[in-house]
Amino acid sequence: MADPEVAERVLLVSAGRQGGVTVRVRPSGTASRPLLRHPAQVIVLAFGTAVLLGTVLLMLPVSRTGAGGAPPETALFTATSAVCVTGLVTVDTPTYWTEFGQLVILALIQVGGFGIMTVASLVGLLLSRRMGLRTRLTAAAETKSVGLGDIRRIITGVATVSLVFETATAALLTGRFLIGYDEPFDRALYHGVFHAVSAFNNAGFALYSDSLTRFVTDPWICLPIAAAVIFGGLGFPVLFELRRHLRRPGRWSLHTRLTVSTYFGLLAIAVLVVTGLEWNNPGTLGALDPPGRVLAGFFQAVMPRTAGFNSVDYGQMEESTLLATVVLMFIGGGSAGTAGGIKVTTFILLFFVISSEVRGERHVNAGDRRVGERVQRQALTVALLSIGLVMSATLVLLEVTGLALRDVLFETVSAFGTVGLSTGITPGLPVSGQVLLVVLMFVGRLGPITLVSALALRERQRRYTLPEGRPLIG
């Protein structure tokens, strides 16, 4: 019998072909163990390589406006923030980087956003292949959004969706810069494209030193950017399914129903909370007229999902608003999209778990579907590990900087959720603090995907069951 360590798994991905995982076994001694044996390793290596390449490019003298290239820590922080589509910065993007440096950042944002949507969708496809035949057929009938073997369709779909939304947003912004602000066409087009790509990929990088505060009452700038953030944050599977069944909600999969209802439900709550708490704050919404306050409140409610643009100064916000924003940033957006956080599906599934336990129900139900125990455990694992990581990073950053808890917690959650919102402390952090945020951005962006894939692909069936124990809870 051949050594299982030298088994070569080949995923059948040819378009239109349905199949599972074929295992080809070579005789022992004729092949060595693959260096990368798990999809999570490939994902981490790919994004790590992109960060490294971006760091090298940003360190070139041609990327910086001043003399010489950017310091390694500055280039690393910016490249990580761009690839992980976060938006946190330690230097002023429009003044510190040349047009070449800004184009490098733009390319890293596009690569990071496209890669996240594609990788997350492909991981979902890979996991569906590891299921049993009956479960796979049920999942295929339920999701309707991704063919089991059509990799080409996924990649083409992600590229098409990205191009359509980015082009539409860029056209609206370019027109507004031309007509409303008398910008030359080349500058208007450049700013329109940059902010459209940054918005759809939930990156939050802006070509203005004050982010978008100068446009706080301009709906022709704020609304297209907010719309791009929302659609990018919903996730490719949801967008693809909405395109097919927009007027037939009864045919939506459970994932789409949960994502859409939770995403927009939280958005509505966020608009009410942010606008209400900041209505009379002279440092934020209080200085605007009522229509301007509503627009600014809506814009600030969208951004924690997880874009990073701001049209008011977050450093002037009430502590209650910052706490609400921290919660929204931690939850994030939809799966297989450009948003970060633990994802709205994880949040709502945990709500259903708690609700079922409180009511004494044996099974966890979401709408007309029963949620499997493995999915419940995965959601709980992602949430608790994320909480532990954020709390640990906050503790370390408090010791390193000595700053106030509210500012440090806000910054760590913003980095972990790949949001990019800031109370203004990031540029002043010591190098050790900035490196910690780099790690948080990288882990926060790739952690949920790699963790869920690792948990699912490590599933094992025991041939025995231990006696049940009942420790006291509470």
XYZ file of C-alpha atoms in Angstrom:
474
model
C 0.000 0.000 0.000
C 1.374 3.402 -0.944
C 2.485 5.853 1.721
C -0.355 8.387 2.262
C 2.217 11.130 2.779
C 3.098 11.042 -0.923
C -0.472 11.193 -2.171
C -0.998 13.933 -4.701
C -4.447 15.514 -4.615
C -5.564 17.009 -7.889
C -8.656 19.220 -7.941
C -10.747 18.801 -11.095
C -11.563 22.331 -12.128
C -12.195 22.154 -15.873
C -15.181 24.266 -16.884
C -18.481 22.463 -16.945
C -17.076 19.298 -15.426
C -18.546 18.091 -12.154
C -16.350 16.028 -9.940
C -14.651 15.652 -6.638
C -11.081 15.343 -5.496
C -9.083 12.762 -7.370
C -6.184 11.205 -5.485
C -3.211 10.021 -7.481
C -0.799 7.881 -5.520
C 2.816 7.581 -6.534
C 5.023 4.789 -5.304
C 6.933 5.575 -2.141
C 10.298 7.118 -2.841
C 9.370 8.574 -6.233
C 7.998 11.857 -4.934
C 8.732 14.182 -2.058
C 6.200 15.837 0.223
C 4.838 19.050 -1.342
C 6.120 22.217 0.248
C 2.637 23.766 0.379
C 0.129 21.081 1.263
C -2.782 23.244 2.410
C -4.717 26.030 0.620
C -4.228 28.293 3.642
C -0.466 28.155 3.098
C -0.857 29.170 -0.530
C -3.127 32.079 0.403
C -0.746 33.420 3.033
C 2.261 33.042 0.734
C 0.512 34.806 -2.157
C -0.565 37.810 -0.125
C 2.742 37.926 1.715
C 4.532 38.061 -1.637
C 2.284 40.913 -2.787
C 3.063 42.849 0.402
C 6.794 42.257 -0.040
C 6.730 43.360 -3.678
C 4.728 46.464 -2.788
C 7.161 47.297 0.000
C 10.115 47.113 -2.390
C 8.373 49.322 -4.974
C 7.407 51.933 -2.386
C 10.984 52.063 -1.094
C 12.202 53.217 -4.521
C 13.156 56.927 -4.697
C 10.706 57.388 -7.578
C 7.821 56.560 -5.224
C 8.509 59.307 -2.700
C 8.288 63.065 -3.159
C 11.194 63.787 -0.809
C 14.835 62.856 -1.118
C 15.566 59.149 -1.208
C 13.149 56.276 -0.866
C 10.655 55.670 1.906
C 11.938 54.004 5.096
C 11.265 50.238 5.216
C 8.731 50.528 8.050
C 6.742 53.193 6.185
C 6.758 51.237 2.930
C 5.816 48.009 4.718
C 2.936 49.627 6.599
C 1.538 51.280 3.464
C 1.919 48.173 1.299
C 0.217 45.978 3.904
C -2.586 48.492 4.325
C -3.105 48.589 0.547
C -2.954 44.833 -0.120
C -5.198 44.140 2.875
C -7.472 46.977 1.655
C -7.413 48.689 5.034
C -6.591 52.377 4.581
C -4.601 53.095 7.743
C -1.602 55.288 6.930
C 1.415 56.611 8.757
C 2.157 59.314 6.154
C -0.010 61.650 4.110
C -0.807 59.810 0.869
C -1.189 62.804 -1.524
C 1.904 64.676 -0.326
C 4.311 61.922 0.703
C 3.966 59.694 -2.366
C 4.564 60.666 -5.973
C 2.102 59.734 -8.699
C 4.150 56.584 -9.255
C 3.875 55.700 -5.573
C 0.144 56.395 -5.627
C -0.266 54.141 -8.676
C 1.623 51.402 -6.840
C -0.815 51.790 -3.936
C -3.745 51.697 -6.368
C -2.435 48.508 -7.990
C -1.939 46.880 -4.589
C -5.507 47.799 -3.618
C -6.874 46.262 -6.813
C -4.794 43.125 -6.441
C -5.753 42.773 -2.791
C -9.477 43.334 -3.348
C -9.698 41.105 -6.414
C -7.594 38.454 -4.730
C -9.703 38.383 -1.575
C -12.976 38.004 -3.492
C -11.513 35.333 -5.752
C -9.717 33.414 -3.029
C -12.728 33.417 -0.718
C -14.980 32.166 -3.511
C -12.514 29.471 -4.551
C -12.065 28.331 -0.951
C -15.833 27.972 -0.757
C -15.732 25.914 -3.928
C -12.906 23.756 -2.586
C -14.725 23.138 0.676
C -17.872 22.138 -1.188
C -15.839 19.460 -2.968
C -14.772 17.974 0.324
C -18.371 17.297 1.313
C -20.181 14.040 0.765
C -22.250 13.620 -2.402
C -25.594 14.235 -0.701
C -24.304 17.310 1.145
C -22.729 18.661 -2.046
C -25.943 18.302 -4.001
C -27.852 20.040 -1.204
C -25.281 22.864 -1.093
C -25.368 23.250 -4.871
C -29.171 23.541 -4.832
C -29.016 25.953 -1.909
C -26.312 28.402 -2.989
C -27.048 28.564 -6.734
C -24.290 31.172 -6.982
C -21.167 29.104 -7.664
C -20.869 26.095 -9.926
C -18.988 23.243 -8.310
C -16.379 22.967 -11.009
C -16.356 26.287 -12.812
C -13.253 28.138 -11.671
C -13.168 30.178 -14.853
C -16.672 31.402 -14.177
C -15.698 32.559 -10.696
C -12.649 34.501 -11.826
C -14.462 36.037 -14.797
C -17.416 36.915 -12.591
C -15.272 38.630 -9.965
C -13.418 40.598 -12.638
C -16.656 41.640 -14.349
C -18.362 42.696 -11.126
C -15.317 44.708 -10.071
C -14.985 46.405 -13.458
C -18.662 47.341 -13.683
C -18.911 48.911 -10.233
C -15.531 50.631 -10.385
C -16.227 52.056 -13.849
C -19.664 53.358 -12.896
C -18.342 54.961 -9.713
C -15.333 56.450 -11.516
C -17.577 57.979 -14.186
C -19.800 59.680 -11.595
C -16.859 60.984 -9.581
C -14.972 62.174 -12.660
C -18.018 64.073 -13.873
C -18.463 65.710 -10.481
C -14.810 66.737 -10.235
C -15.040 68.211 -13.743
C -18.317 70.086 -13.361
C -18.492 70.870 -9.671
C -14.851 71.617 -8.916
C -13.459 72.762 -12.304
C -10.698 70.165 -12.273
C -8.795 69.500 -15.512
C -9.982 66.316 -17.218
C -6.808 64.323 -16.554
C -6.808 65.209 -12.847
C -10.561 64.608 -12.526
C -10.210 61.205 -14.204
C -7.243 60.246 -12.044
C -9.021 61.173 -8.820
C -12.241 59.560 -9.991
C -10.596 56.234 -10.823
C -8.437 56.176 -7.693
C -11.319 56.796 -5.305
C -13.636 54.423 -7.191
C -11.153 51.551 -6.908
C -10.415 52.426 -3.300
C -14.147 52.562 -2.469
C -15.295 49.336 -4.147
C -12.391 47.443 -2.605
C -13.224 48.965 0.802
C -9.679 50.333 1.042
C -10.281 53.888 2.259
C -7.174 55.456 0.683
C -7.853 59.037 -0.437
C -5.890 61.587 -2.432
C -6.794 64.364 -0.011
C -4.998 65.038 3.250
C -8.334 65.388 5.085
C -9.769 62.205 3.503
C -13.202 63.383 2.245
C -14.082 65.993 4.877
C -14.058 68.750 2.258
C -16.934 66.941 0.519
C -18.992 66.330 3.674
C -22.152 67.936 2.245
C -21.654 66.929 -1.396
C -23.980 64.013 -2.236
C -22.445 63.622 -5.710
C -19.181 62.575 -4.067
C -20.343 60.885 -0.874
C -23.224 58.787 -2.244
C -21.374 57.105 -5.154
C -18.481 56.260 -2.843
C -20.862 54.933 -0.188
C -22.693 52.827 -2.787
C -19.423 51.342 -4.048
C -18.429 50.504 -0.469
C -21.764 48.769 0.149
C -21.696 46.661 -3.004
C -18.050 45.717 -2.527
C -18.752 44.723 1.051
C -21.687 42.431 0.237
C -19.444 39.843 -1.394
C -19.225 38.309 -4.859
C -21.562 35.323 -4.266
C -24.305 37.684 -3.068
C -23.832 40.135 -5.942
C -23.811 37.313 -8.473
C -27.000 35.841 -7.062
C -28.749 39.196 -6.821
C -27.981 39.780 -10.467
C -29.787 36.571 -11.349
C -32.682 36.702 -8.894
C -32.998 40.322 -7.777
C -36.787 40.381 -8.151
C -37.291 36.851 -6.823
C -36.158 36.870 -3.172
C -37.823 33.508 -2.678
C -35.041 31.942 -4.758
C -32.217 33.507 -2.752
C -29.920 31.137 -0.922
C -29.700 31.174 2.863
C -26.307 32.879 2.649
C -27.683 35.709 0.505
C -30.745 36.170 2.710
C -28.658 36.303 5.865
C -26.062 38.627 4.356
C -28.505 41.105 2.825
C -30.879 41.270 5.800
C -28.123 41.535 8.405
C -25.959 43.944 6.417
C -28.738 46.435 5.735
C -30.316 45.927 9.144
C -27.061 46.857 10.836
C -26.634 49.742 8.389
C -30.045 51.164 9.314
C -29.233 50.882 13.021
C -25.829 52.493 12.439
C -27.377 55.454 10.620
C -29.776 56.094 13.492
C -27.110 55.655 16.174
C -24.350 57.728 14.549
C -26.649 60.515 13.380
C -28.496 60.654 16.695
C -25.411 60.640 18.909
C -23.517 63.209 16.820
C -26.441 65.466 15.851
C -25.500 68.269 18.237
C -21.750 67.647 18.383
C -20.142 70.861 17.023
C -16.955 68.975 16.173
C -18.733 66.620 13.755
C -22.356 66.920 12.573
C -23.449 69.830 14.743
C -21.806 72.406 12.504
C -23.820 71.324 9.441
C -27.366 72.092 8.313
C -29.956 69.300 8.779
C -29.614 67.782 5.273
C -25.836 67.864 5.673
C -26.087 66.143 9.043
C -28.204 63.354 7.572
C -25.781 62.849 4.674
C -22.737 62.906 6.949
C -24.414 60.544 9.424
C -25.248 58.086 6.644
C -21.720 58.277 5.234
C -20.115 57.641 8.623
C -22.512 54.734 9.217
C -21.457 53.060 5.940
C -17.715 53.386 6.400
C -17.224 50.942 9.323
C -18.300 48.121 6.917
C -15.171 48.387 6.206
C -14.000 51.249 4.034
C -12.079 53.819 6.049
C -13.116 57.057 4.343
C -14.330 59.785 6.661
C -16.090 63.079 6.009
C -15.877 64.262 9.646
C -13.090 64.142 12.206
C -13.330 60.889 14.176
C -11.064 62.357 16.820
C -13.912 64.759 17.708
C -16.605 62.099 18.025
C -18.413 61.226 21.233
C -17.106 58.169 23.077
C -20.470 56.450 22.697
C -20.252 56.867 18.909
C -16.717 55.484 18.870
C -17.857 52.444 20.853
C -20.720 51.809 18.419
C -18.263 52.192 15.530
C -15.889 49.675 17.144
C -18.702 47.109 17.262
C -19.601 47.736 13.615
C -15.957 47.494 12.529
C -15.525 44.204 14.371
C -18.592 42.694 12.679
C -17.554 43.902 9.217
C -19.305 43.012 5.964
C -20.199 40.035 3.799
C -18.147 36.918 3.153
C -16.143 36.552 -0.079
C -16.125 40.326 -0.491
C -13.706 43.173 0.077
C -14.969 43.933 3.597
C -13.192 42.672 6.708
C -14.281 41.819 10.244
C -15.695 38.525 11.441
C -18.432 38.935 8.777
C -22.144 39.546 9.172
C -22.987 35.872 8.597
C -20.814 34.882 11.565
C -22.533 37.517 13.704
C -26.089 36.539 12.775
C -25.386 32.805 13.100
C -24.154 33.356 16.650
C -27.351 35.317 17.299
C -29.399 32.338 16.119
C -27.331 29.994 18.296
C -28.003 32.127 21.382
C -31.662 32.520 20.496
C -32.152 28.768 20.077
C -30.371 28.021 23.356
C -32.434 30.588 25.257
C -35.635 29.077 23.889
C -34.474 25.557 24.689
C -34.579 24.339 21.096
C -32.523 21.318 20.169
C -31.523 22.577 16.711
C -30.438 25.993 15.463
C -32.692 27.244 12.701
C -32.201 30.229 10.414
C -35.352 30.939 8.468
C -36.420 27.723 6.755
C -33.044 26.007 7.152
C -31.331 24.164 9.992
C -27.778 25.306 10.683
C -25.278 22.456 10.960
C -23.232 21.980 14.120
C -19.932 22.326 12.262
C -20.933 25.750 10.953
C -21.906 26.798 14.481
C -18.516 25.707 15.830
C -16.687 27.512 13.038
C -18.586 30.749 13.714
C -17.872 30.481 17.440
C -14.188 29.748 16.804
C -13.738 32.700 14.431
C -15.501 35.106 16.810
C -13.687 34.060 19.983
C -10.239 33.916 18.379
C -10.860 37.359 16.878
C -11.863 38.770 20.262
C -8.770 37.252 21.857
C -6.503 38.688 19.160
C -7.982 42.189 19.406
C -7.825 42.228 23.193
C -4.224 40.972 23.238
C -3.136 43.550 20.655
C -4.932 46.317 22.549
C -3.151 45.365 25.767
C 0.252 45.342 24.074
C -0.373 48.659 22.327
C -1.497 50.257 25.587
C 1.780 49.238 27.223
C 3.870 50.359 24.252
C 2.243 53.761 23.763
C 0.591 54.802 27.024
C -2.323 56.272 25.052
C -5.966 56.301 26.126
C -7.891 53.032 25.932
C -10.582 54.418 23.624
C -8.040 55.483 20.984
C -5.996 52.278 21.168
C -9.029 49.982 21.049
C -10.451 51.922 18.104
C -7.168 51.645 16.216
C -6.644 47.920 16.851
C -10.195 47.011 15.824
C -9.844 49.228 12.755
C -6.652 47.383 11.784
C -8.040 43.913 12.503
C -11.291 44.666 10.664
C -9.266 46.187 7.770
C -11.380 49.323 8.112
C -8.864 52.167 8.062
C -10.759 54.622 10.256
C -8.553 56.365 12.791
C -8.731 58.831 15.634
C -5.375 60.158 14.397
C -2.887 58.231 16.521
C -1.405 55.924 13.855
C 1.262 58.307 12.452
C 2.574 58.976 15.965
C 2.889 55.352 17.033
C 6.380 53.944 17.653
C 7.732 51.490 15.097
C 6.838 48.562 17.359
C 3.232 49.776 17.496
C 3.084 50.169 13.723
C 4.501 46.670 13.224
C 1.785 45.343 15.530
C -0.854 47.025 13.361
C 0.775 45.505 10.275
C 0.362 42.049 11.798
C -3.233 42.836 12.766
C -4.094 44.002 9.241
C -2.579 40.903 7.670
C -4.138 38.464 10.119
C -7.453 40.314 10.107
C -7.649 40.158 6.322
C -6.564 36.558 5.784
C -7.291 35.034 9.162
C -11.005 34.216 8.785
C -10.524 32.700 5.306
C -7.517 30.586 6.206
C -8.965 29.585 9.570
C -12.290 28.412 8.176
C -10.630 26.518 5.334
C -8.196 24.906 7.761
C -11.003 23.873 10.116
C -13.101 22.443 7.316
C -10.309 20.567 5.578
C -9.074 19.047 8.842
C -12.414 17.419 9.536
C -11.946 13.888 10.828
C -14.422 11.231 11.847
C -13.737 9.349 15.042
C -14.709 5.692 15.142
C -15.759 5.960 18.752
C -17.743 8.298 21.012
C -16.690 9.234 24.527
C -19.125 9.202 27.440
C -20.984 12.491 27.767
C -19.924 14.916 30.491
C -21.923 17.862 31.811
C -19.734 20.544 33.431
C -21.550 23.385 35.132
C -21.967 26.512 32.994
C -22.430 29.947 34.515
